[in-house]
Coordinates of C-alpha atoms (C1' of nucleotides) in Angstrom, one line a residue:
Chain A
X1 CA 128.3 106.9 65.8
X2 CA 127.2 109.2 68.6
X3 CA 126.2 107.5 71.8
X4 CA 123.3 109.2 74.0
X5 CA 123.0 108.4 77.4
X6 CA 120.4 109.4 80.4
X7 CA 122.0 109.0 83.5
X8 CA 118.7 109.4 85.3
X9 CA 117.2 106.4 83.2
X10 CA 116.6 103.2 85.2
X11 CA 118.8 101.2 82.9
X12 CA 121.8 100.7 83.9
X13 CA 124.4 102.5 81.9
X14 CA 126.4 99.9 80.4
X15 CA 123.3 98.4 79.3
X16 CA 122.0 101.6 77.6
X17 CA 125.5 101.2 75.9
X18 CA 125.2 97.8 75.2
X19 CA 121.8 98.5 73.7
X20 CA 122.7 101.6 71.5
X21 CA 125.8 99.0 69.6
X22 CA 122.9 96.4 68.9
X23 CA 120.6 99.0 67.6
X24 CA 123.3 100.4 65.3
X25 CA 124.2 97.3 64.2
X26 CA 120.7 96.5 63.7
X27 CA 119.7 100.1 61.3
X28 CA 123.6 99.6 59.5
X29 CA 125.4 102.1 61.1
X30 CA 127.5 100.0 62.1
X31 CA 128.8 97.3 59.8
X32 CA 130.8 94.0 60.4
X33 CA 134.1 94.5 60.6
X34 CA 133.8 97.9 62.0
X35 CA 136.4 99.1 64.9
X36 CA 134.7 100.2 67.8
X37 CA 136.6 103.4 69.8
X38 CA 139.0 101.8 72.6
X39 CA 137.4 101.6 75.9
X40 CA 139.2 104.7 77.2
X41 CA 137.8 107.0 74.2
X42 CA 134.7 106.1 74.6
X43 CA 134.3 106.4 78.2
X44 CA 136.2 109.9 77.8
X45 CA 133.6 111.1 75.4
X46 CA 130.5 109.7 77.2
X47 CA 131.8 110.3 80.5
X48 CA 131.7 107.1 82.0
X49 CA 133.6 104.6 83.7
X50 CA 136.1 102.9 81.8
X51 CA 135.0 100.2 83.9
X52 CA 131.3 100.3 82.7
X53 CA 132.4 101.0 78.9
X54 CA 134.6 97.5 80.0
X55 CA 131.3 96.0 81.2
X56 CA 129.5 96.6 77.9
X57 CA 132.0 95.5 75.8
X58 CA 132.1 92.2 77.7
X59 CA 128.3 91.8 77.5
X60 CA 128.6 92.0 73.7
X61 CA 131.6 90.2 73.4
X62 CA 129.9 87.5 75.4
X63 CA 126.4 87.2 73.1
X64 CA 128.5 87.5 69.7
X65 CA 128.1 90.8 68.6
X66 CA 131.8 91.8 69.5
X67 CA 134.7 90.3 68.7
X68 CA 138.2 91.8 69.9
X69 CA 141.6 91.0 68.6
X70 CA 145.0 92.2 70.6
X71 CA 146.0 94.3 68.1
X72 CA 143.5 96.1 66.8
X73 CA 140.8 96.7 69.5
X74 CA 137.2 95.8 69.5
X75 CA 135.6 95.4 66.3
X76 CA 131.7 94.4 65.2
X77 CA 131.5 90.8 64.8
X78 CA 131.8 90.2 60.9
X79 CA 130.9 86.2 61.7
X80 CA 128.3 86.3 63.9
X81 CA 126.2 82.9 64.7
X82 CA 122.1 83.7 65.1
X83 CA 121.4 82.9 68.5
X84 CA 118.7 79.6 68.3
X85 CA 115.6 81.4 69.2
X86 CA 112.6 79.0 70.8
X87 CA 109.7 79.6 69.0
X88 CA 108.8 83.4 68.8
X89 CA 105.3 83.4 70.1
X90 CA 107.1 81.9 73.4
X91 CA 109.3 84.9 73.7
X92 CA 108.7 86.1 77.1
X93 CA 109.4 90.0 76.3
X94 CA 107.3 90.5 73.1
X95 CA 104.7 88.8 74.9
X96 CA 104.5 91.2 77.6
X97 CA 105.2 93.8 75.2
X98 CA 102.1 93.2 73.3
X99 CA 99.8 92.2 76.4
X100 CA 100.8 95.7 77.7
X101 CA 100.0 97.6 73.9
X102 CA 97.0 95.7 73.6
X103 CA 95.6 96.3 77.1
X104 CA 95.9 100.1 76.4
X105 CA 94.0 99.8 73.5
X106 CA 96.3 99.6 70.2
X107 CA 94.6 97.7 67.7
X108 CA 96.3 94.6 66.0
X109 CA 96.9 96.3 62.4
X110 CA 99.0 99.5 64.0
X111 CA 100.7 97.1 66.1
X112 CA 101.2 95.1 62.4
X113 CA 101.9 98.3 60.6
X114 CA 104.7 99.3 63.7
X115 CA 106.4 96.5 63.5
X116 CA 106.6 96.0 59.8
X117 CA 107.6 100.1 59.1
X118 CA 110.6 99.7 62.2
X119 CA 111.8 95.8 60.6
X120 CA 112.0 97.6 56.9
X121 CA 114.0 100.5 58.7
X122 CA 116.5 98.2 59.5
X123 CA 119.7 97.6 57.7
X124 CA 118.5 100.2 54.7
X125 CA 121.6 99.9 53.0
X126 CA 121.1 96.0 52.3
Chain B
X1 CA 94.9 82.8 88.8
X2 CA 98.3 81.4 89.7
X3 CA 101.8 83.0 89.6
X4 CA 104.5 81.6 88.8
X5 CA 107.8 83.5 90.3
X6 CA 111.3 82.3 89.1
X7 CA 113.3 83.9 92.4
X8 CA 116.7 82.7 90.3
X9 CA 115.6 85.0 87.7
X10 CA 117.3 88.6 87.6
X11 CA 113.7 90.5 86.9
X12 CA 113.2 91.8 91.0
X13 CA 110.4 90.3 92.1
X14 CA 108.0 93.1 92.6
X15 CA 108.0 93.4 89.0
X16 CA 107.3 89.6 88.1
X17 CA 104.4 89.2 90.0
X18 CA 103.1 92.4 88.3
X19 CA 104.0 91.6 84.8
X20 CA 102.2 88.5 85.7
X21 CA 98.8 90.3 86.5
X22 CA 99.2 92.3 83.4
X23 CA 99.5 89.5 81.5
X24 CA 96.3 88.1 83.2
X25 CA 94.5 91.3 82.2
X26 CA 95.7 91.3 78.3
X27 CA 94.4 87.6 78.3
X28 CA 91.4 87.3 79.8
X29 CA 92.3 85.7 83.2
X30 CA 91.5 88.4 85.2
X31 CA 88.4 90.5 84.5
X32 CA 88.1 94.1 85.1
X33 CA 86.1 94.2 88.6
X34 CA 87.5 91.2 89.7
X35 CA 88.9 91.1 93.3
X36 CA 92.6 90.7 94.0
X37 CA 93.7 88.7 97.0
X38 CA 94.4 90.7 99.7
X39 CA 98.3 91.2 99.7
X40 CA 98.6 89.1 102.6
X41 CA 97.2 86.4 100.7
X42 CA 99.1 86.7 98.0
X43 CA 102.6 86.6 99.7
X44 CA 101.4 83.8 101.9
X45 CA 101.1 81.8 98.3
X46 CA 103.9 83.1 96.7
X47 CA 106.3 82.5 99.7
X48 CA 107.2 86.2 99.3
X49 CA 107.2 89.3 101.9
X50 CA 104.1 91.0 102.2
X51 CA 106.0 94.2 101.3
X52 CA 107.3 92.6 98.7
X53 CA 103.7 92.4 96.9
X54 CA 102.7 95.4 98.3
X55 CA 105.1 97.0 96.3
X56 CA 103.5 95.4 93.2
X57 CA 100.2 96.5 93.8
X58 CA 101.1 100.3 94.6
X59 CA 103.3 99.9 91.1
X60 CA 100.3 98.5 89.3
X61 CA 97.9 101.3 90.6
X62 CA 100.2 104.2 89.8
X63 CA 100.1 102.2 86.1
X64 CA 96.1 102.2 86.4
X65 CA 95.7 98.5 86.2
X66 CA 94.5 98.2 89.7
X67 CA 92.4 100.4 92.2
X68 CA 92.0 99.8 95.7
X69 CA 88.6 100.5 97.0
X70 CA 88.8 101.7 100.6
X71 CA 85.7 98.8 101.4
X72 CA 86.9 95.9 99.4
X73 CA 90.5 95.9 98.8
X74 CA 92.4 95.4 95.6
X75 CA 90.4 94.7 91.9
X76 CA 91.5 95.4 88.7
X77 CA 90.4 98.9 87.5
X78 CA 87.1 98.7 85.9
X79 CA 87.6 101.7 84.3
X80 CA 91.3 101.7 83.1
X81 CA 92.2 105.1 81.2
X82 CA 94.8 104.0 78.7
X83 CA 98.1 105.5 78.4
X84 CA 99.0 107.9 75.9
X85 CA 101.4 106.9 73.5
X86 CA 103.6 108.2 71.1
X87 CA 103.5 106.8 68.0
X88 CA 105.1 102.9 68.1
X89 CA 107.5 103.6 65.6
X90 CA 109.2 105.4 68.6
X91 CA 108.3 103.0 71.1
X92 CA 112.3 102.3 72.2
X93 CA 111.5 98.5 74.1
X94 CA 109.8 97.3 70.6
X95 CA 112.3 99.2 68.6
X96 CA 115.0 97.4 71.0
X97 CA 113.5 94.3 70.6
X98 CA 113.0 94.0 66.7
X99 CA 116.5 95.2 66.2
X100 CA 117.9 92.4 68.1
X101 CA 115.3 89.5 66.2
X102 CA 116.7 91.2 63.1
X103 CA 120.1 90.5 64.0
X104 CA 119.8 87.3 65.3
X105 CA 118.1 86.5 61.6
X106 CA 114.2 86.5 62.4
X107 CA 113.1 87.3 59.3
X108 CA 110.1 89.8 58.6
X109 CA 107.2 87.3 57.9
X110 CA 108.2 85.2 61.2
X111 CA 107.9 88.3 63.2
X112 CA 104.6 89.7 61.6
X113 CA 102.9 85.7 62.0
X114 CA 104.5 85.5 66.1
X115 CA 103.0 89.2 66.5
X116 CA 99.8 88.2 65.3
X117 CA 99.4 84.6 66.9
X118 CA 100.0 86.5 69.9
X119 CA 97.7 89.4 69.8
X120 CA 95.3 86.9 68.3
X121 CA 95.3 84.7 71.9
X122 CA 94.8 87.5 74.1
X123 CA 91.3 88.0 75.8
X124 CA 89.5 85.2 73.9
X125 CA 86.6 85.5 76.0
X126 CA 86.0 88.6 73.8
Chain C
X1 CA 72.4 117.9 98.1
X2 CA 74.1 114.6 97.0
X3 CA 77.6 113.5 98.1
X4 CA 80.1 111.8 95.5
X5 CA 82.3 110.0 97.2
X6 CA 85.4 108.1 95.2
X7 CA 86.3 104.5 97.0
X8 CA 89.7 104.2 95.3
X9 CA 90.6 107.7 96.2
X10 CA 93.5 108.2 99.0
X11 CA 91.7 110.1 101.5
X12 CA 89.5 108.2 103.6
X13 CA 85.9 107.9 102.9
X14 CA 84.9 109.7 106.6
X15 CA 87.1 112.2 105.5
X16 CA 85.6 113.0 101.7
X17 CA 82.1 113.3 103.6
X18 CA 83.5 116.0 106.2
X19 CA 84.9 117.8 103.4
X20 CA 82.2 117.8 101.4
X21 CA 79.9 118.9 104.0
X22 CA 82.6 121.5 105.0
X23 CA 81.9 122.5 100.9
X24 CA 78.0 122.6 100.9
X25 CA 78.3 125.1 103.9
X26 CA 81.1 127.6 102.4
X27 CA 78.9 127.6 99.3
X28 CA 75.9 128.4 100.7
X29 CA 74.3 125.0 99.5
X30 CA 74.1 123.9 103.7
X31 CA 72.2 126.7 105.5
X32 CA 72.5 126.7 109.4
X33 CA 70.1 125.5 111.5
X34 CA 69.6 123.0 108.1
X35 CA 68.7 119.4 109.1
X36 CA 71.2 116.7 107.9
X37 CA 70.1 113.1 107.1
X38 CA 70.2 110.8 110.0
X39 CA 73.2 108.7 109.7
X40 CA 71.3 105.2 108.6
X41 CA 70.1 107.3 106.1
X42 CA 73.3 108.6 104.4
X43 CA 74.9 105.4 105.3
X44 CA 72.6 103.8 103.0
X45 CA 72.2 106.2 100.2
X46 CA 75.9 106.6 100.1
X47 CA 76.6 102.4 100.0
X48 CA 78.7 103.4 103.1
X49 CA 79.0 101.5 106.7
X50 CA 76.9 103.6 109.4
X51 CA 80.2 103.6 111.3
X52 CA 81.7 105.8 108.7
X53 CA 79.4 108.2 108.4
X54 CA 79.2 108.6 112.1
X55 CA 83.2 109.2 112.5
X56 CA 82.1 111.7 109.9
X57 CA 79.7 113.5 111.8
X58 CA 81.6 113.2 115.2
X59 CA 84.4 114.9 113.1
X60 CA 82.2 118.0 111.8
X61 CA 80.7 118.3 115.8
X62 CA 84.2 118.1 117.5
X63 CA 85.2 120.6 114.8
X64 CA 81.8 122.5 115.4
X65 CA 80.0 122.7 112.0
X66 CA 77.5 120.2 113.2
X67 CA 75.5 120.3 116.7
X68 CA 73.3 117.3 117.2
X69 CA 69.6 117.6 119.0
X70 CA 68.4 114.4 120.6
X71 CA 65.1 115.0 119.2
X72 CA 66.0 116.5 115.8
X73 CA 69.4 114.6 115.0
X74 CA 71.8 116.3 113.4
X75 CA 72.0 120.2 112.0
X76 CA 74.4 122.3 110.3
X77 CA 75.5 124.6 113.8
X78 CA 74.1 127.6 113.5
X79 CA 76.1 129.5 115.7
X80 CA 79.1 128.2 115.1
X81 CA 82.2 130.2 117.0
X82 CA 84.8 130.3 114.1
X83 CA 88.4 128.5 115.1
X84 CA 91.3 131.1 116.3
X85 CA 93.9 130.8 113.3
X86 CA 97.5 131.7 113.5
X87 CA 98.4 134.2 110.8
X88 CA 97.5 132.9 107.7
X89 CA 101.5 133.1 106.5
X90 CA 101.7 130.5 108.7
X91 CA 99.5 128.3 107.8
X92 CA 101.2 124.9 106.2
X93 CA 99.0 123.6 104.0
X94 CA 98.5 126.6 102.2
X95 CA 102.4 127.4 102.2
X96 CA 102.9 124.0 100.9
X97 CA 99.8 124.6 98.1
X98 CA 101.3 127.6 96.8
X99 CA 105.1 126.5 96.6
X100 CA 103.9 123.2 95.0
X101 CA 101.9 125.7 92.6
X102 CA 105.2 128.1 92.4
X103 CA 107.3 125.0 91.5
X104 CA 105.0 124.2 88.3
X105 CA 105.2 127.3 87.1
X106 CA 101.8 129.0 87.9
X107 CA 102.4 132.8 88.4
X108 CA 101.0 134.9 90.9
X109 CA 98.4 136.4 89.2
X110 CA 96.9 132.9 88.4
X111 CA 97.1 132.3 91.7
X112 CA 95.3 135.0 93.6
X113 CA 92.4 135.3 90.4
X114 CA 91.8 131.5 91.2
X115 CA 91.5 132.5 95.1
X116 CA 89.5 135.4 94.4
X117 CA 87.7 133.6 92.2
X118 CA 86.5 130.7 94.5
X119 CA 86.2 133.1 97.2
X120 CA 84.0 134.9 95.5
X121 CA 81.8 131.9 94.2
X122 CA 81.2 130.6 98.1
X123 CA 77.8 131.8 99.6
X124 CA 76.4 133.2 96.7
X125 CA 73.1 133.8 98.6
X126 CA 75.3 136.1 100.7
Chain D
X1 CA 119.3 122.4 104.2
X2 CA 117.8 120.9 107.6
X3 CA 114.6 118.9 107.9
X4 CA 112.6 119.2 110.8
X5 CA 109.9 116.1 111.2
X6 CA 107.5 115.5 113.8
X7 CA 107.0 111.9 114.4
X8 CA 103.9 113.0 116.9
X9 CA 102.2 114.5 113.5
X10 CA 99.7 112.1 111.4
X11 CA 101.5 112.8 108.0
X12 CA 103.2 109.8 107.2
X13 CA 106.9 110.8 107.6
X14 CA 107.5 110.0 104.1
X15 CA 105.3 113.0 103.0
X16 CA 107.3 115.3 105.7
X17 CA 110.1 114.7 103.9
X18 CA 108.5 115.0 100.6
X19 CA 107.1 118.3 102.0
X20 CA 110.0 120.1 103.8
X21 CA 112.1 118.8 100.0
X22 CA 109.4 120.4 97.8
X23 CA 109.1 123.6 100.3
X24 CA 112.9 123.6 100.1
X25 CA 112.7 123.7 96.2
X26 CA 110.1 126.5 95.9
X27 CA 111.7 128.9 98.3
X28 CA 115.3 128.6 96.6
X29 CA 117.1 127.0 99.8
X30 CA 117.5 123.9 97.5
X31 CA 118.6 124.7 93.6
X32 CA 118.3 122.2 90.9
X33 CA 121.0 120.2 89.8
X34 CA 122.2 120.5 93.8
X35 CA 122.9 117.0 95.2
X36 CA 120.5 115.7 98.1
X37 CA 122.3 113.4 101.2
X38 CA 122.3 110.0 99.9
X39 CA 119.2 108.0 101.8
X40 CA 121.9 106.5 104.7
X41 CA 123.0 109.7 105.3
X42 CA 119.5 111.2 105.5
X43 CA 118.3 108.6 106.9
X44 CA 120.5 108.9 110.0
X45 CA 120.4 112.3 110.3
X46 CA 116.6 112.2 110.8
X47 CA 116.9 109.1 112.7
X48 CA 114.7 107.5 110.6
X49 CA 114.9 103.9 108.3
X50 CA 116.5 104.1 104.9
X51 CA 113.2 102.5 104.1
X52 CA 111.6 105.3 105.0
X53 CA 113.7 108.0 103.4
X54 CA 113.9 106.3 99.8
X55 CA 110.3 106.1 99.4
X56 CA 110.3 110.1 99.9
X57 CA 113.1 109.9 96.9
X58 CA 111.1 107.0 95.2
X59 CA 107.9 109.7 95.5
X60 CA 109.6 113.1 94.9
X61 CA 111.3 111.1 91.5
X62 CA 108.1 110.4 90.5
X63 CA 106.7 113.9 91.0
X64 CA 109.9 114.8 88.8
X65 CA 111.3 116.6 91.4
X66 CA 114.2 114.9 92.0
X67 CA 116.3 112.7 89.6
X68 CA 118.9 109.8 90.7
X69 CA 122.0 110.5 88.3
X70 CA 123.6 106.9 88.4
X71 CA 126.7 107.7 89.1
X72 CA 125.8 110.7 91.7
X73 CA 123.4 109.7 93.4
X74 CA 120.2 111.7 93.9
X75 CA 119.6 115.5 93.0
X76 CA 117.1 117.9 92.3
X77 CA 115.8 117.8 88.4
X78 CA 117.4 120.4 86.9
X79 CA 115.2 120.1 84.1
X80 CA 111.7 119.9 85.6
X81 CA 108.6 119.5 83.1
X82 CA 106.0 121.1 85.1
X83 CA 102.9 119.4 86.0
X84 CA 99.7 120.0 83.6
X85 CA 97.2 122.0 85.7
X86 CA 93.4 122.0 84.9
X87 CA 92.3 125.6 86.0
X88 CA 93.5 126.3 89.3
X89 CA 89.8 127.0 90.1
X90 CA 88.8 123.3 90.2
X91 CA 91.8 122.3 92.5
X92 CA 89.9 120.4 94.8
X93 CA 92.7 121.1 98.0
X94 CA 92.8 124.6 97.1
X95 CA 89.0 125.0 96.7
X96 CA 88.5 123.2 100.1
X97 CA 90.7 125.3 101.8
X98 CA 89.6 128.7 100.9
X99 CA 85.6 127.5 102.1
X100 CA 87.5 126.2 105.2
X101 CA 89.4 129.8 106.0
X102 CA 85.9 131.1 104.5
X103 CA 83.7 129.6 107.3
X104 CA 86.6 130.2 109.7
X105 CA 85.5 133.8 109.1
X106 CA 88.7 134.9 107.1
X107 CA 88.1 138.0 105.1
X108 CA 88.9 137.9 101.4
X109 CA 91.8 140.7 102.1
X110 CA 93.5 138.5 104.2
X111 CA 93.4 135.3 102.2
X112 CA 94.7 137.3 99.0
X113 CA 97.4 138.8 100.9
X114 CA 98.4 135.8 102.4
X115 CA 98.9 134.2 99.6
X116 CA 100.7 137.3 98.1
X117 CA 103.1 137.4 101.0
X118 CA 103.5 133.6 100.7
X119 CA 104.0 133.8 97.2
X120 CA 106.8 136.7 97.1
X121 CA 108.8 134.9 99.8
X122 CA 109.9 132.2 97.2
X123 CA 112.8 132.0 95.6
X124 CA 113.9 134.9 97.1
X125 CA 117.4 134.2 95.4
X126 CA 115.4 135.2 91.6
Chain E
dG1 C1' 90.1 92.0 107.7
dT2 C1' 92.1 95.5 104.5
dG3 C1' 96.0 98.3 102.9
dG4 C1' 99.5 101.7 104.6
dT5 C1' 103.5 102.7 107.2
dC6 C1' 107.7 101.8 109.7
dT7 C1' 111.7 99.4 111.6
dA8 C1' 116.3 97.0 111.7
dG9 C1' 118.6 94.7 109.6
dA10 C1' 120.7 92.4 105.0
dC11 C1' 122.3 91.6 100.2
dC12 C1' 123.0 93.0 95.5
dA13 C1' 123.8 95.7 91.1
dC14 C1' 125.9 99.6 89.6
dG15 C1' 129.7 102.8 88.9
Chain F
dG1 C1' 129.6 104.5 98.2
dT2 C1' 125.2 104.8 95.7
dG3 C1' 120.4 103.4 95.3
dG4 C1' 117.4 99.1 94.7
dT5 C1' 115.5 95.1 96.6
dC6 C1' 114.0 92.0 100.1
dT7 C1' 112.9 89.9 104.7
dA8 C1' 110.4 89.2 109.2
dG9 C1' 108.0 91.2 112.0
dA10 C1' 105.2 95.1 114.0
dC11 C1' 101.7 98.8 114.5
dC12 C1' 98.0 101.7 112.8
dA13 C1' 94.1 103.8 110.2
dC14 C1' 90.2 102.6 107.9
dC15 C1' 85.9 100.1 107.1

DNA sequence: GTGGTCTAGACCACG
DNA sequence: GTGGTCTAGACCACC
């Protein structure tokens, strides 16, 4: 899996990273049980910050999607618990999210059609 | 129209108070035309520095939600252009944000029903 | 000839109505020795405080494209003693024009057909 | 590269520094991907507020001038998209500056070779 | 009264 | 050490 990063992108760089592992997790590229590259060769081949690579890791270590044993590194959680979601139509982001796609004018079925074509994009290989 | 600012939140907050007004737009609250408070006002209310809000306002005019007429002060833009946008299949925030409802076991039908409960609720004075 | 003025524009309001006075006499549109409308007038034609309009019009005298007769009110000057420039190489706002032009890309021969161009379209009646 | 601001001068000092940065660009003293003083630094310098100075960054980043690599701190886009121009003939600055220098009594040969000169002594480094 | 600009500090997130 | 955010107060241009 090939990381891509934009330095000049407001996000802040171990978050870009921290997004890229959920979104591969997410489309199947990367599957449970999966080693991740140590800290060191990742942050080598992005060029990074061990620290920041460090700082990603923690993040997904800390919602679940990581789990790291002593031995053999950092590996995708293969036993992950959901997180308990409130009730969707109270999730703060998506809300915004759609307040801002409707207020430019996108019409509820492409939003519809969006959604459903990048949900049955996920996880092909199930 | 009333904010409501969470100072303990993370989200600076510049960009809370204008999330806030674009959520007022997408729903109805506020009305294209409709006068802002002057931004001296609005901090006075909030409890926040007036360059605090200004900041907000200059953000949400460079976005063309707002124009300031030189006579009247701030009003939403009457005449909002909408932004161009790629198709939403590549829109990376939705894209981000499906991914992690996948993982976390949202299932396809809950996400089409909260997508459309939501669109459904803005502007219902239309 | 009619004045459009933009309120949410950046540049004050007195200032779009010096400039596009400044306009209607390049292009031949303002004759001199031609009559302007007395300031109540425009003021209220325009939806613009009289106060505006006259900062406008003590603007154009001080810079000498306007001379005002008690009896007659205001007139494009029709002797007007053109200002002494420095060497046009030196002037900054065109310097600054043509390196932000330079910096996106236009090429020089775009450049001086545009300026021979609108050069050529001012006082037709010439 | 040295700035030179003149606090007596109407332009907001933000824009001098905007300015004397985008002159800097066009006439090859500044090259992109060449790091700019970090905002203390130039803000010191200058004797002017860190305030001040980052909303020059804040605007020149914006323009796409300038990009803020997060681990280098600020430098000048290496990879600028250039701005979309309508035809140069309906730049409203450029068209009210030639019927300025055109009432002023400048001579068509001048203006074109002024802006020749001032175009040939960019990037003199090409 | 309106927004726009600026100052002199301070704190924080990021790398 | 870097930019990003915020405060408390001030002054100014514009209308």
């Amino acid at each position: 899996m090939l990381l891509k990063l934009d330095f000049a992108d407001e996000t802040p760089i171990y978050m870009q990273i921290r997004n890229q592992i959920v979104l591969g997790i997410a489309n199947g590229e990367l599957i449970p049980g999966e080693k991740l590259p140590p800290i060191r060769t990742l942050a080598a081949e992005t060029g990074v910050n061990t620290m920041t690579v460090n700082k990603s890791y923690q993040l997904l270590k800390q919602e679940g999607y990581l789990i790291t044993d002593r031995r053999l590194g950092a590996m995708i959680n293969p036993a992950r618990v959901p997180e308990q979601h409130p009730p969707l139509t109270e999730h703060p982001a998506l809300k915004l999210l759609i307040s801002e796609l409707y207020v430019d004018g996108i019409s509820k079925e492409e939003l519809l059609a969006a959604c459903s074509k990048l949900y049955d994009e996920l996880n092909k290989g199930e």
